Amino acid sequence: MLTRRNFTFALAASAGAASVAYAKTAYGSPVSHGVMMLNADCSDANVLNVFEPAIIRVQPGDMVTFIPSDSGHNTASKRGMIPDGADPWNSTVDERLTITPTVPGIYGYLCLPHYEMGMVGVIVVGDDLSSLEAVKKARHPGHARKAFRMLLEQLDT
């Protein structure tokens, strides 16, 4: 059944595939990436309030657009979890926001209404993981602590 959410997911997935293909042929041109803000995980409806994908790898100057696929979500950078000199962001609820990270490193972000419930994500800009240990030391409430730990462990491997 084609629902608004399934359509949005398919559209974002095809855009992501197209952007990867474009990145390979555009000789360094910026690429656009999408991150959906969802009420439930596309593959497991029991996992509530998620960013999809939760981890995204981009190059400096690429664009990352946060798409409010379901209502009630926003995106905000997490203080202490973005590289020195990087621009923080904080969207309003249900706002489609595009950021263009230029400073290499790890960027942690969250949905303010669902932060304690674990709605968090990570952007890796370039190949610089040197701040990983410092980013791991950031403090989080509730389920966000476990959610960030799980995401950051994936970067460690």
PDB file of C-alpha atoms in Angstrom:
ATOM      1  CA  MET A   1       0.000   0.000   0.000  1.00  0.00           C
ATOM      2  CA  LEU A   2       1.388   3.385  -0.977  1.00  0.00           C
ATOM      3  CA  THR A   3       1.011   5.701   1.994  1.00  0.00           C
ATOM      4  CA  ARG A   4       2.412   9.221   2.308  1.00  0.00           C
ATOM      5  CA  ARG A   5       5.180   7.843   4.511  1.00  0.00           C
ATOM      6  CA  ASN A   6       6.085   4.980   2.150  1.00  0.00           C
ATOM      7  CA  PHE A   7       6.059   7.405  -0.778  1.00  0.00           C
ATOM      8  CA  THR A   8       8.311   9.840   1.112  1.00  0.00           C
ATOM      9  CA  PHE A   9      10.666   7.015   2.089  1.00  0.00           C
ATOM     10  CA  ALA A  10      10.852   5.746  -1.496  1.00  0.00           C
ATOM     11  CA  LEU A  11      11.397   9.270  -2.778  1.00  0.00           C
ATOM     12  CA  ALA A  12      14.171   9.940  -0.251  1.00  0.00           C
ATOM     13  CA  ALA A  13      15.800   6.577  -0.983  1.00  0.00           C
ATOM     14  CA  SER A  14      15.796   7.198  -4.723  1.00  0.00           C
ATOM     15  CA  ALA A  15      17.116  10.724  -4.178  1.00  0.00           C
ATOM     16  CA  GLY A  16      19.874   9.286  -2.008  1.00  0.00           C
ATOM     17  CA  ALA A  17      20.800   6.757  -4.672  1.00  0.00           C
ATOM     18  CA  ALA A  18      20.766   9.477  -7.300  1.00  0.00           C
ATOM     19  CA  SER A  19      22.951  11.720  -5.147  1.00  0.00           C
ATOM     20  CA  VAL A  20      25.503   8.920  -4.700  1.00  0.00           C
ATOM     21  CA  ALA A  21      25.589   8.404  -8.454  1.00  0.00           C
ATOM     22  CA  TYR A  22      25.829  12.161  -8.974  1.00  0.00           C
ATOM     23  CA  ALA A  23      28.652  12.405  -6.430  1.00  0.00           C
ATOM     24  CA  LYS A  24      30.698   9.877  -8.368  1.00  0.00           C
ATOM     25  CA  THR A  25      30.364  11.799 -11.615  1.00  0.00           C
ATOM     26  CA  ALA A  26      30.257  15.435 -10.523  1.00  0.00           C
ATOM     27  CA  TYR A  27      33.962  15.830  -9.724  1.00  0.00           C
ATOM     28  CA  GLY A  28      33.659  17.286  -6.266  1.00  0.00           C
ATOM     29  CA  SER A  29      30.351  19.120  -6.672  1.00  0.00           C
ATOM     30  CA  PRO A  30      28.256  19.328  -3.489  1.00  0.00           C
ATOM     31  CA  VAL A  31      25.766  16.523  -2.977  1.00  0.00           C
ATOM     32  CA  SER A  32      22.328  16.805  -1.386  1.00  0.00           C
ATOM     33  CA  HIS A  33      21.383  14.247   1.287  1.00  0.00           C
ATOM     34  CA  GLY A  34      18.026  13.737   3.005  1.00  0.00           C
ATOM     35  CA  VAL A  35      17.253  12.762   6.595  1.00  0.00           C
ATOM     36  CA  MET A  36      13.624  11.991   7.397  1.00  0.00           C
ATOM     37  CA  MET A  37      12.055  12.847  10.749  1.00  0.00           C
ATOM     38  CA  LEU A  38       9.596  10.029  11.476  1.00  0.00           C
ATOM     39  CA  ASN A  39       7.152   8.930  14.177  1.00  0.00           C
ATOM     40  CA  ALA A  40       8.290   5.315  13.738  1.00  0.00           C
ATOM     41  CA  ASP A  41      11.118   3.417  12.088  1.00  0.00           C
ATOM     42  CA  CYS A  42      10.267   2.321   8.531  1.00  0.00           C
ATOM     43  CA  SER A  43      11.419  -1.255   9.175  1.00  0.00           C
ATOM     44  CA  ASP A  44      10.136  -1.617  12.764  1.00  0.00           C
ATOM     45  CA  ALA A  45       6.988   0.267  13.795  1.00  0.00           C
ATOM     46  CA  ASN A  46       7.778  -0.505  17.448  1.00  0.00           C
ATOM     47  CA  VAL A  47      10.790   1.832  17.321  1.00  0.00           C
ATOM     48  CA  LEU A  48       9.302   5.285  17.777  1.00  0.00           C
ATOM     49  CA  ASN A  49      10.556   8.780  16.881  1.00  0.00           C
ATOM     50  CA  VAL A  50      13.575   8.337  14.638  1.00  0.00           C
ATOM     51  CA  PHE A  51      15.770  10.075  12.121  1.00  0.00           C
ATOM     52  CA  GLU A  52      16.234   7.973   8.989  1.00  0.00           C
ATOM     53  CA  PRO A  53      19.062   7.404   8.400  1.00  0.00           C
ATOM     54  CA  ALA A  54      20.348   7.885  11.955  1.00  0.00           C
ATOM     55  CA  ILE A  55      23.959   8.069  10.735  1.00  0.00           C
ATOM     56  CA  ILE A  56      24.893   9.843   7.543  1.00  0.00           C
ATOM     57  CA  ARG A  57      28.337  10.383   6.033  1.00  0.00           C
ATOM     58  CA  VAL A  58      28.884  13.451   3.865  1.00  0.00           C
ATOM     59  CA  GLN A  59      31.711  15.534   2.484  1.00  0.00           C
ATOM     60  CA  PRO A  60      32.418  19.126   3.536  1.00  0.00           C
ATOM     61  CA  GLY A  61      30.096  21.434   1.590  1.00  0.00           C
ATOM     62  CA  ASP A  62      27.438  18.765   0.968  1.00  0.00           C
ATOM     63  CA  MET A  63      23.880  19.725   1.902  1.00  0.00           C
ATOM     64  CA  VAL A  64      21.826  17.784   4.465  1.00  0.00           C
ATOM     65  CA  THR A  65      18.072  18.401   4.411  1.00  0.00           C
ATOM     66  CA  PHE A  66      15.970  17.353   7.390  1.00  0.00           C
ATOM     67  CA  ILE A  67      12.543  16.379   6.050  1.00  0.00           C
ATOM     68  CA  PRO A  68       9.542  16.467   8.443  1.00  0.00           C
ATOM     69  CA  SER A  69       7.939  13.338   6.979  1.00  0.00           C
ATOM     70  CA  ASP A  70       5.735  13.064  10.082  1.00  0.00           C
ATOM     71  CA  SER A  71       4.633  16.055  12.146  1.00  0.00           C
ATOM     72  CA  GLY A  72       5.879  17.004  15.596  1.00  0.00           C
ATOM     73  CA  HIS A  73       9.649  16.885  15.021  1.00  0.00           C
ATOM     74  CA  ASN A  74      12.537  19.294  14.674  1.00  0.00           C
ATOM     75  CA  THR A  75      16.312  19.089  14.396  1.00  0.00           C
ATOM     76  CA  ALA A  76      18.919  20.805  16.532  1.00  0.00           C
ATOM     77  CA  SER A  77      22.655  20.347  16.858  1.00  0.00           C
ATOM     78  CA  LYS A  78      23.808  19.092  20.258  1.00  0.00           C
ATOM     79  CA  ARG A  79      26.107  21.480  22.110  1.00  0.00           C
ATOM     80  CA  GLY A  80      29.448  19.765  22.697  1.00  0.00           C
ATOM     81  CA  MET A  81      28.859  17.376  19.784  1.00  0.00           C
ATOM     82  CA  ILE A  82      29.805  19.514  16.793  1.00  0.00           C
ATOM     83  CA  PRO A  83      33.325  20.447  15.660  1.00  0.00           C
ATOM     84  CA  ASP A  84      34.934  23.688  16.829  1.00  0.00           C
ATOM     85  CA  GLY A  85      34.076  26.428  14.351  1.00  0.00           C
ATOM     86  CA  ALA A  86      30.992  24.627  12.983  1.00  0.00           C
ATOM     87  CA  ASP A  87      27.654  26.437  12.801  1.00  0.00           C
ATOM     88  CA  PRO A  88      24.986  25.107  15.187  1.00  0.00           C
ATOM     89  CA  TRP A  89      21.370  24.794  14.032  1.00  0.00           C
ATOM     90  CA  ASN A  90      17.910  24.617  15.603  1.00  0.00           C
ATOM     91  CA  SER A  91      14.814  24.314  13.425  1.00  0.00           C
ATOM     92  CA  THR A  92      11.244  24.919  14.467  1.00  0.00           C
ATOM     93  CA  VAL A  93       8.883  21.962  14.754  1.00  0.00           C
ATOM     94  CA  ASP A  94       7.786  20.669  11.323  1.00  0.00           C
ATOM     95  CA  GLU A  95      10.319  22.874   9.520  1.00  0.00           C
ATOM     96  CA  ARG A  96      12.223  21.495   6.547  1.00  0.00           C
ATOM     97  CA  LEU A  97      15.806  22.602   7.186  1.00  0.00           C
ATOM     98  CA  THR A  98      18.911  22.349   5.012  1.00  0.00           C
ATOM     99  CA  ILE A  99      22.361  22.685   6.536  1.00  0.00           C
ATOM    100  CA  THR A 100      25.716  22.743   4.765  1.00  0.00           C
ATOM    101  CA  PRO A 101      28.398  21.495   7.149  1.00  0.00           C
ATOM    102  CA  THR A 102      31.856  22.624   6.045  1.00  0.00           C
ATOM    103  CA  VAL A 103      33.996  21.734   9.065  1.00  0.00           C
ATOM    104  CA  PRO A 104      35.109  18.067   9.023  1.00  0.00           C
ATOM    105  CA  GLY A 105      34.190  15.980  12.054  1.00  0.00           C
ATOM    106  CA  ILE A 106      31.300  14.450  13.960  1.00  0.00           C
ATOM    107  CA  TYR A 107      28.001  16.321  14.410  1.00  0.00           C
ATOM    108  CA  GLY A 108      25.476  15.038  16.942  1.00  0.00           C
ATOM    109  CA  TYR A 109      21.890  16.239  16.605  1.00  0.00           C
ATOM    110  CA  LEU A 110      18.496  15.647  18.164  1.00  0.00           C
ATOM    111  CA  CYS A 111      14.771  16.313  18.062  1.00  0.00           C
ATOM    112  CA  LEU A 112      14.003  18.560  21.032  1.00  0.00           C
ATOM    113  CA  PRO A 113      10.449  17.226  21.653  1.00  0.00           C
ATOM    114  CA  HIS A 114      11.721  13.619  21.606  1.00  0.00           C
ATOM    115  CA  TYR A 115      15.323  13.971  22.801  1.00  0.00           C
ATOM    116  CA  GLU A 116      14.812  12.162  26.127  1.00  0.00           C
ATOM    117  CA  MET A 117      13.065   9.368  24.213  1.00  0.00           C
ATOM    118  CA  GLY A 118      16.230   8.841  22.134  1.00  0.00           C
ATOM    119  CA  MET A 119      15.461  10.645  18.861  1.00  0.00           C
ATOM    120  CA  VAL A 120      19.042  11.482  17.930  1.00  0.00           C
ATOM    121  CA  GLY A 121      21.363  11.216  14.950  1.00  0.00           C
ATOM    122  CA  VAL A 122      24.931  11.678  13.773  1.00  0.00           C
ATOM    123  CA  ILE A 123      26.467  13.294  10.719  1.00  0.00           C
ATOM    124  CA  VAL A 124      30.081  12.490   9.871  1.00  0.00           C
ATOM    125  CA  VAL A 125      31.620  15.150   7.661  1.00  0.00           C
ATOM    126  CA  GLY A 126      34.691  13.919   5.799  1.00  0.00           C
ATOM    127  CA  ASP A 127      36.870  11.218   7.317  1.00  0.00           C
ATOM    128  CA  ASP A 128      37.858  13.039  10.522  1.00  0.00           C
ATOM    129  CA  LEU A 129      36.846  10.932  13.532  1.00  0.00           C
ATOM    130  CA  SER A 130      39.463  12.508  15.832  1.00  0.00           C
ATOM    131  CA  SER A 131      36.763  14.044  18.060  1.00  0.00           C
ATOM    132  CA  LEU A 132      35.013  10.708  18.666  1.00  0.00           C
ATOM    133  CA  GLU A 133      36.233  10.284  22.259  1.00  0.00           C
ATOM    134  CA  ALA A 134      35.290  13.882  23.158  1.00  0.00           C
ATOM    135  CA  VAL A 135      31.853  13.495  21.531  1.00  0.00           C
ATOM    136  CA  LYS A 136      31.276  10.302  23.538  1.00  0.00           C
ATOM    137  CA  LYS A 137      31.677  12.313  26.758  1.00  0.00           C
ATOM    138  CA  ALA A 138      28.652  14.551  26.075  1.00  0.00           C
ATOM    139  CA  ARG A 139      25.857  14.092  28.605  1.00  0.00           C
ATOM    140  CA  HIS A 140      22.302  13.147  27.616  1.00  0.00           C
ATOM    141  CA  PRO A 141      18.995  12.564  29.417  1.00  0.00           C
ATOM    142  CA  GLY A 142      16.925   9.401  29.378  1.00  0.00           C
ATOM    143  CA  HIS A 143      17.078   7.113  26.361  1.00  0.00           C
ATOM    144  CA  ALA A 144      19.220   9.608  24.406  1.00  0.00           C
ATOM    145  CA  ARG A 145      22.279   8.377  26.319  1.00  0.00           C
ATOM    146  CA  LYS A 146      21.861   4.819  25.046  1.00  0.00           C
ATOM    147  CA  ALA A 147      20.828   5.927  21.543  1.00  0.00           C
ATOM    148  CA  PHE A 148      23.920   8.119  21.080  1.00  0.00           C
ATOM    149  CA  ARG A 149      26.154   5.398  22.553  1.00  0.00           C
ATOM    150  CA  MET A 150      24.853   2.878  20.021  1.00  0.00           C
ATOM    151  CA  LEU A 151      25.338   5.282  17.085  1.00  0.00           C
ATOM    152  CA  LEU A 152      28.835   6.310  18.145  1.00  0.00           C
ATOM    153  CA  GLU A 153      29.871   2.661  18.634  1.00  0.00           C
ATOM    154  CA  GLN A 154      29.053   2.126  14.953  1.00  0.00           C
ATOM    155  CA  LEU A 155      31.592   4.822  14.065  1.00  0.00           C
ATOM    156  CA  ASP A 156      34.237   3.130  16.211  1.00  0.00           C
ATOM    157  CA  THR A 157      34.313   0.024  14.034  1.00  0.00           C
TER     158      THR A 157
END
